[in-house]
């Protein structure tokens, strides 16, 4: 039995529009900039955020900020990259040890609950996710991330259903993941009680498809 190759990261598939810091001092400065941007987005949203505000809150000159982030979009991109990297690590770890249908059901349900909780609690993530819809390059980053995450799911499905058509499993995993992202967007855009019902319905539908024999 041969598992799927490790998914290519979203960062590898889509080029980042910013300069990467090479020295520790520069990396620490960039961390302050991103932390400041996150705080401002949480307070007022990315549309209202201004580069001068980011520089002031980070305690750096505006020139230093522009050295690494030429515009606001580059900051949003960097935060999106960070989110995708963290989410891929979480998903990979959750699915790595799955060896049976019960384990898949449990791990998948927990991941959906974790994601839903994050989007309810973190305005920065919600803002970034909404922003991807208006930016073609960010949509490509999101799509690459979705394919990578679906790849982890495909690997589990191939372990559980070795006789199934690999292409069909790839399609199922990718579609289930894309539907999950759409379900999350919908759930956080309505009242909490309805959102909870939507997420619960998505989990039931997705698991029926994932666990079908």
PDB file of C-alpha atoms in Angstrom:
ATOM      1  CA  UNK A   1       0.000   0.000   0.000  1.00  0.00           C
ATOM      2  CA  UNK A   2       1.381   3.387  -0.998  1.00  0.00           C
ATOM      3  CA  UNK A   3       0.326   6.595   0.701  1.00  0.00           C
ATOM      4  CA  UNK A   4       0.021   9.863  -1.146  1.00  0.00           C
ATOM      5  CA  UNK A   5       3.090  12.048  -1.359  1.00  0.00           C
ATOM      6  CA  UNK A   6       3.336  14.854   1.159  1.00  0.00           C
ATOM      7  CA  UNK A   7       1.256  17.811  -0.050  1.00  0.00           C
ATOM      8  CA  UNK A   8       3.113  20.818  -1.381  1.00  0.00           C
ATOM      9  CA  UNK A   9       2.635  23.759   0.937  1.00  0.00           C
ATOM     10  CA  UNK A  10       0.606  26.759  -0.094  1.00  0.00           C
ATOM     11  CA  UNK A  11       3.674  28.919   0.400  1.00  0.00           C
ATOM     12  CA  UNK A  12       5.607  26.789  -2.120  1.00  0.00           C
ATOM     13  CA  UNK A  13       2.835  26.904  -4.709  1.00  0.00           C
ATOM     14  CA  UNK A  14       2.198  30.653  -4.549  1.00  0.00           C
ATOM     15  CA  UNK A  15       5.003  33.198  -4.371  1.00  0.00           C
ATOM     16  CA  UNK A  16       4.908  35.579  -1.436  1.00  0.00           C
ATOM     17  CA  UNK A  17       4.899  39.322  -2.316  1.00  0.00           C
ATOM     18  CA  UNK A  18       7.293  40.388   0.431  1.00  0.00           C
ATOM     19  CA  UNK A  19      10.954  40.281   1.382  1.00  0.00           C
ATOM     20  CA  UNK A  20      11.850  37.490   3.810  1.00  0.00           C
ATOM     21  CA  UNK A  21      14.038  38.579   6.772  1.00  0.00           C
ATOM     22  CA  UNK A  22      17.419  36.839   6.862  1.00  0.00           C
ATOM     23  CA  UNK A  23      18.856  37.974  10.213  1.00  0.00           C
ATOM     24  CA  UNK A  24      17.533  37.307  13.710  1.00  0.00           C
ATOM     25  CA  UNK A  25      17.225  41.010  14.467  1.00  0.00           C
ATOM     26  CA  UNK A  26      15.199  41.523  11.293  1.00  0.00           C
ATOM     27  CA  UNK A  27      13.004  38.531  12.067  1.00  0.00           C
ATOM     28  CA  UNK A  28      12.235  39.942  15.502  1.00  0.00           C
ATOM     29  CA  UNK A  29      11.334  43.281  13.941  1.00  0.00           C
ATOM     30  CA  UNK A  30       9.025  41.584  11.454  1.00  0.00           C
ATOM     31  CA  UNK A  31       7.372  39.699  14.311  1.00  0.00           C
ATOM     32  CA  UNK A  32       6.618  43.017  16.010  1.00  0.00           C
ATOM     33  CA  UNK A  33       5.168  44.374  12.782  1.00  0.00           C
ATOM     34  CA  UNK A  34       2.887  41.374  12.295  1.00  0.00           C
ATOM     35  CA  UNK A  35       1.812  41.434  15.935  1.00  0.00           C
ATOM     36  CA  UNK A  36       0.960  45.124  15.601  1.00  0.00           C
ATOM     37  CA  UNK A  37      -0.970  44.495  12.398  1.00  0.00           C
ATOM     38  CA  UNK A  38      -2.908  41.647  14.014  1.00  0.00           C
ATOM     39  CA  UNK A  39      -3.878  43.862  16.934  1.00  0.00           C
ATOM     40  CA  UNK A  40      -5.033  46.645  14.623  1.00  0.00           C
ATOM     41  CA  UNK A  41      -7.053  44.248  12.461  1.00  0.00           C
ATOM     42  CA  UNK A  42      -8.707  42.840  15.577  1.00  0.00           C
ATOM     43  CA  UNK A  43      -9.629  46.364  16.657  1.00  0.00           C
ATOM     44  CA  UNK A  44     -10.755  47.943  13.394  1.00  0.00           C
ATOM     45  CA  UNK A  45     -10.502  45.470  10.511  1.00  0.00           C
ATOM     46  CA  UNK A  46      -7.957  45.302   7.719  1.00  0.00           C
ATOM     47  CA  UNK A  47      -9.741  47.860   5.530  1.00  0.00           C
ATOM     48  CA  UNK A  48      -9.220  50.574   8.146  1.00  0.00           C
ATOM     49  CA  UNK A  49      -5.665  49.576   9.037  1.00  0.00           C
ATOM     50  CA  UNK A  50      -2.976  52.019   7.885  1.00  0.00           C
ATOM     51  CA  UNK A  51       0.708  51.341   7.336  1.00  0.00           C
ATOM     52  CA  UNK A  52       1.670  54.272   9.545  1.00  0.00           C
ATOM     53  CA  UNK A  53      -0.368  52.820  12.399  1.00  0.00           C
ATOM     54  CA  UNK A  54       1.383  49.485  12.047  1.00  0.00           C
ATOM     55  CA  UNK A  55       4.817  51.102  12.140  1.00  0.00           C
ATOM     56  CA  UNK A  56       3.911  53.252  15.145  1.00  0.00           C
ATOM     57  CA  UNK A  57       2.507  50.369  17.164  1.00  0.00           C
ATOM     58  CA  UNK A  58       5.444  48.107  16.262  1.00  0.00           C
ATOM     59  CA  UNK A  59       7.930  50.777  17.288  1.00  0.00           C
ATOM     60  CA  UNK A  60       9.662  50.886  13.908  1.00  0.00           C
ATOM     61  CA  UNK A  61      10.127  53.528  11.253  1.00  0.00           C
ATOM     62  CA  UNK A  62       7.779  53.589   8.299  1.00  0.00           C
ATOM     63  CA  UNK A  63      10.802  52.959   6.080  1.00  0.00           C
ATOM     64  CA  UNK A  64      11.641  49.814   8.004  1.00  0.00           C
ATOM     65  CA  UNK A  65       8.064  48.600   7.609  1.00  0.00           C
ATOM     66  CA  UNK A  66       8.094  49.212   3.847  1.00  0.00           C
ATOM     67  CA  UNK A  67      11.412  47.386   3.606  1.00  0.00           C
ATOM     68  CA  UNK A  68       9.637  44.127   4.416  1.00  0.00           C
ATOM     69  CA  UNK A  69       6.032  44.933   3.541  1.00  0.00           C
ATOM     70  CA  UNK A  70       5.625  47.199   0.501  1.00  0.00           C
ATOM     71  CA  UNK A  71       1.906  47.615   1.116  1.00  0.00           C
ATOM     72  CA  UNK A  72      -0.971  46.522   3.319  1.00  0.00           C
ATOM     73  CA  UNK A  73      -1.688  43.556   1.071  1.00  0.00           C
ATOM     74  CA  UNK A  74       1.759  42.149   1.812  1.00  0.00           C
ATOM     75  CA  UNK A  75       0.991  42.234   5.551  1.00  0.00           C
ATOM     76  CA  UNK A  76      -2.297  40.409   5.013  1.00  0.00           C
ATOM     77  CA  UNK A  77      -0.456  37.884   2.853  1.00  0.00           C
ATOM     78  CA  UNK A  78       2.132  37.243   5.575  1.00  0.00           C
ATOM     79  CA  UNK A  79      -0.583  36.719   8.183  1.00  0.00           C
ATOM     80  CA  UNK A  80      -2.427  34.378   5.801  1.00  0.00           C
ATOM     81  CA  UNK A  81       0.772  32.396   5.217  1.00  0.00           C
ATOM     82  CA  UNK A  82       1.247  32.060   8.950  1.00  0.00           C
ATOM     83  CA  UNK A  83      -2.300  30.849   9.415  1.00  0.00           C
ATOM     84  CA  UNK A  84      -2.003  28.286   6.623  1.00  0.00           C
ATOM     85  CA  UNK A  85       1.260  26.929   8.005  1.00  0.00           C
ATOM     86  CA  UNK A  86      -0.207  26.561  11.488  1.00  0.00           C
ATOM     87  CA  UNK A  87      -3.394  24.972  10.178  1.00  0.00           C
ATOM     88  CA  UNK A  88      -1.505  22.460   8.044  1.00  0.00           C
ATOM     89  CA  UNK A  89       0.613  21.420  11.023  1.00  0.00           C
ATOM     90  CA  UNK A  90      -2.516  20.967  13.134  1.00  0.00           C
ATOM     91  CA  UNK A  91      -4.320  18.936  10.466  1.00  0.00           C
ATOM     92  CA  UNK A  92      -1.311  16.767   9.707  1.00  0.00           C
ATOM     93  CA  UNK A  93      -0.838  15.935  13.387  1.00  0.00           C
ATOM     94  CA  UNK A  94      -4.542  15.189  13.929  1.00  0.00           C
ATOM     95  CA  UNK A  95      -4.762  12.792  10.987  1.00  0.00           C
ATOM     96  CA  UNK A  96      -1.337  11.175  11.176  1.00  0.00           C
ATOM     97  CA  UNK A  97      -2.320   8.388  13.545  1.00  0.00           C
ATOM     98  CA  UNK A  98      -5.741   7.597  12.079  1.00  0.00           C
ATOM     99  CA  UNK A  99      -5.999   3.903  11.199  1.00  0.00           C
ATOM    100  CA  UNK A 100      -9.715   3.119  11.173  1.00  0.00           C
ATOM    101  CA  UNK A 101     -13.095   4.645  10.390  1.00  0.00           C
ATOM    102  CA  UNK A 102     -13.842   5.437  14.012  1.00  0.00           C
ATOM    103  CA  UNK A 103     -10.559   7.281  14.356  1.00  0.00           C
ATOM    104  CA  UNK A 104     -11.223   9.264  11.178  1.00  0.00           C
ATOM    105  CA  UNK A 105     -14.671  10.247  12.388  1.00  0.00           C
ATOM    106  CA  UNK A 106     -13.306  11.398  15.726  1.00  0.00           C
ATOM    107  CA  UNK A 107     -10.319  13.291  14.274  1.00  0.00           C
ATOM    108  CA  UNK A 108     -12.361  14.972  11.543  1.00  0.00           C
ATOM    109  CA  UNK A 109     -15.057  16.057  13.971  1.00  0.00           C
ATOM    110  CA  UNK A 110     -12.482  17.502  16.358  1.00  0.00           C
ATOM    111  CA  UNK A 111     -10.758  19.410  13.542  1.00  0.00           C
ATOM    112  CA  UNK A 112     -14.020  20.959  12.374  1.00  0.00           C
ATOM    113  CA  UNK A 113     -14.848  21.984  15.944  1.00  0.00           C
ATOM    114  CA  UNK A 114     -11.390  23.504  16.397  1.00  0.00           C
ATOM    115  CA  UNK A 115     -11.693  25.519  13.191  1.00  0.00           C
ATOM    116  CA  UNK A 116     -15.162  26.721  14.001  1.00  0.00           C
ATOM    117  CA  UNK A 117     -14.019  27.798  17.442  1.00  0.00           C
ATOM    118  CA  UNK A 118     -11.058  29.674  15.984  1.00  0.00           C
ATOM    119  CA  UNK A 119     -13.166  31.604  13.524  1.00  0.00           C
ATOM    120  CA  UNK A 120     -15.661  32.498  16.219  1.00  0.00           C
ATOM    121  CA  UNK A 121     -12.933  33.684  18.584  1.00  0.00           C
ATOM    122  CA  UNK A 122     -10.348  35.275  16.277  1.00  0.00           C
ATOM    123  CA  UNK A 123     -11.413  38.394  14.357  1.00  0.00           C
ATOM    124  CA  UNK A 124      -8.060  38.482  12.580  1.00  0.00           C
ATOM    125  CA  UNK A 125      -8.609  35.064  11.004  1.00  0.00           C
ATOM    126  CA  UNK A 126     -12.130  36.012   9.965  1.00  0.00           C
ATOM    127  CA  UNK A 127     -10.905  39.243   8.422  1.00  0.00           C
ATOM    128  CA  UNK A 128      -8.101  37.553   6.512  1.00  0.00           C
ATOM    129  CA  UNK A 129     -10.410  34.837   5.262  1.00  0.00           C
ATOM    130  CA  UNK A 130     -12.904  37.413   4.039  1.00  0.00           C
ATOM    131  CA  UNK A 131     -10.124  39.385   2.399  1.00  0.00           C
ATOM    132  CA  UNK A 132      -9.012  36.452   0.276  1.00  0.00           C
ATOM    133  CA  UNK A 133     -12.230  36.688  -1.720  1.00  0.00           C
ATOM    134  CA  UNK A 134     -11.310  40.112  -3.099  1.00  0.00           C
ATOM    135  CA  UNK A 135      -7.692  39.295  -3.985  1.00  0.00           C
ATOM    136  CA  UNK A 136      -6.904  36.852  -6.796  1.00  0.00           C
ATOM    137  CA  UNK A 137      -3.437  35.991  -5.495  1.00  0.00           C
ATOM    138  CA  UNK A 138      -4.746  35.395  -1.990  1.00  0.00           C
ATOM    139  CA  UNK A 139      -7.458  33.156  -3.409  1.00  0.00           C
ATOM    140  CA  UNK A 140      -4.708  31.120  -5.049  1.00  0.00           C
ATOM    141  CA  UNK A 141      -2.921  30.891  -1.709  1.00  0.00           C
ATOM    142  CA  UNK A 142      -6.122  29.691  -0.079  1.00  0.00           C
ATOM    143  CA  UNK A 143      -6.728  27.158  -2.858  1.00  0.00           C
ATOM    144  CA  UNK A 144      -3.204  25.782  -2.534  1.00  0.00           C
ATOM    145  CA  UNK A 145      -3.704  25.486   1.224  1.00  0.00           C
ATOM    146  CA  UNK A 146      -6.998  23.688   0.692  1.00  0.00           C
ATOM    147  CA  UNK A 147      -5.356  21.211  -1.690  1.00  0.00           C
ATOM    148  CA  UNK A 148      -2.569  20.563   0.790  1.00  0.00           C
ATOM    149  CA  UNK A 149      -5.004  19.952   3.639  1.00  0.00           C
ATOM    150  CA  UNK A 150      -7.130  17.699   1.437  1.00  0.00           C
ATOM    151  CA  UNK A 151      -3.957  15.760   0.704  1.00  0.00           C
ATOM    152  CA  UNK A 152      -3.625  14.800   4.366  1.00  0.00           C
ATOM    153  CA  UNK A 153      -7.202  13.564   4.271  1.00  0.00           C
ATOM    154  CA  UNK A 154      -6.596  11.647   1.041  1.00  0.00           C
ATOM    155  CA  UNK A 155      -3.697   9.812   2.650  1.00  0.00           C
ATOM    156  CA  UNK A 156      -5.994   8.583   5.426  1.00  0.00           C
ATOM    157  CA  UNK A 157      -8.708   7.548   2.969  1.00  0.00           C
ATOM    158  CA  UNK A 158      -6.194   5.514   0.965  1.00  0.00           C
ATOM    159  CA  UNK A 159      -5.155   3.708   4.133  1.00  0.00           C
ATOM    160  CA  UNK A 160      -8.743   2.917   5.013  1.00  0.00           C
ATOM    161  CA  UNK A 161      -9.945   2.131   1.483  1.00  0.00           C
ATOM    162  CA  UNK A 162      -6.935   0.688  -0.397  1.00  0.00           C
ATOM    163  CA  UNK A 163      -9.105  -0.824  -3.131  1.00  0.00           C
ATOM    164  CA  UNK A 164     -10.897   2.417  -3.978  1.00  0.00           C
ATOM    165  CA  UNK A 165     -10.068   4.503  -7.039  1.00  0.00           C
ATOM    166  CA  UNK A 166      -7.279   6.898  -5.937  1.00  0.00           C
ATOM    167  CA  UNK A 167      -8.559   9.687  -8.187  1.00  0.00           C
ATOM    168  CA  UNK A 168     -12.027   9.352  -6.678  1.00  0.00           C
ATOM    169  CA  UNK A 169     -10.566   9.596  -3.169  1.00  0.00           C
ATOM    170  CA  UNK A 170      -8.597  12.697  -4.161  1.00  0.00           C
ATOM    171  CA  UNK A 171     -11.763  14.297  -5.496  1.00  0.00           C
ATOM    172  CA  UNK A 172     -13.781  13.370  -2.410  1.00  0.00           C
ATOM    173  CA  UNK A 173     -11.187  14.755  -0.003  1.00  0.00           C
ATOM    174  CA  UNK A 174     -10.764  18.007  -1.931  1.00  0.00           C
ATOM    175  CA  UNK A 175     -14.500  18.575  -2.291  1.00  0.00           C
ATOM    176  CA  UNK A 176     -15.181  17.784   1.373  1.00  0.00           C
ATOM    177  CA  UNK A 177     -12.507  20.273   2.387  1.00  0.00           C
ATOM    178  CA  UNK A 178     -13.788  23.005   0.085  1.00  0.00           C
ATOM    179  CA  UNK A 179     -17.342  22.455   1.314  1.00  0.00           C
ATOM    180  CA  UNK A 180     -16.062  22.726   4.874  1.00  0.00           C
ATOM    181  CA  UNK A 181     -14.508  26.115   4.203  1.00  0.00           C
ATOM    182  CA  UNK A 182     -17.735  27.316   2.613  1.00  0.00           C
ATOM    183  CA  UNK A 183     -19.723  25.958   5.561  1.00  0.00           C
ATOM    184  CA  UNK A 184     -17.490  27.844   8.013  1.00  0.00           C
ATOM    185  CA  UNK A 185     -17.943  31.101   6.131  1.00  0.00           C
ATOM    186  CA  UNK A 186     -21.675  30.642   6.192  1.00  0.00           C
ATOM    187  CA  UNK A 187     -21.746  29.632   9.857  1.00  0.00           C
ATOM    188  CA  UNK A 188     -19.883  32.709  11.073  1.00  0.00           C
ATOM    189  CA  UNK A 189     -22.055  35.021   8.970  1.00  0.00           C
ATOM    190  CA  UNK A 190     -25.330  34.078  10.714  1.00  0.00           C
ATOM    191  CA  UNK A 191     -26.525  33.989  14.302  1.00  0.00           C
ATOM    192  CA  UNK A 192     -24.554  31.643  16.545  1.00  0.00           C
ATOM    193  CA  UNK A 193     -27.397  29.166  17.086  1.00  0.00           C
ATOM    194  CA  UNK A 194     -27.973  28.751  13.367  1.00  0.00           C
ATOM    195  CA  UNK A 195     -24.238  28.611  12.770  1.00  0.00           C
ATOM    196  CA  UNK A 196     -23.917  25.729  15.221  1.00  0.00           C
ATOM    197  CA  UNK A 197     -26.636  23.839  13.369  1.00  0.00           C
ATOM    198  CA  UNK A 198     -24.944  24.437  10.018  1.00  0.00           C
ATOM    199  CA  UNK A 199     -21.606  23.141  11.277  1.00  0.00           C
ATOM    200  CA  UNK A 200     -23.250  20.076  12.807  1.00  0.00           C
ATOM    201  CA  UNK A 201     -25.057  19.370   9.516  1.00  0.00           C
ATOM    202  CA  UNK A 202     -21.819  19.741   7.570  1.00  0.00           C
ATOM    203  CA  UNK A 203     -20.055  17.247   9.825  1.00  0.00           C
ATOM    204  CA  UNK A 204     -22.808  14.679   9.335  1.00  0.00           C
ATOM    205  CA  UNK A 205     -22.800  15.105   5.545  1.00  0.00           C
ATOM    206  CA  UNK A 206     -19.020  15.041   5.249  1.00  0.00           C
ATOM    207  CA  UNK A 207     -18.588  11.984   7.428  1.00  0.00           C
ATOM    208  CA  UNK A 208     -21.201  10.053   5.454  1.00  0.00           C
ATOM    209  CA  UNK A 209     -19.160  10.654   2.313  1.00  0.00           C
ATOM    210  CA  UNK A 210     -15.761  10.071   3.902  1.00  0.00           C
ATOM    211  CA  UNK A 211     -16.791   6.832   5.589  1.00  0.00           C
ATOM    212  CA  UNK A 212     -18.770   5.431   2.637  1.00  0.00           C
ATOM    213  CA  UNK A 213     -17.610   1.966   1.632  1.00  0.00           C
TER     214      UNK A 213
END
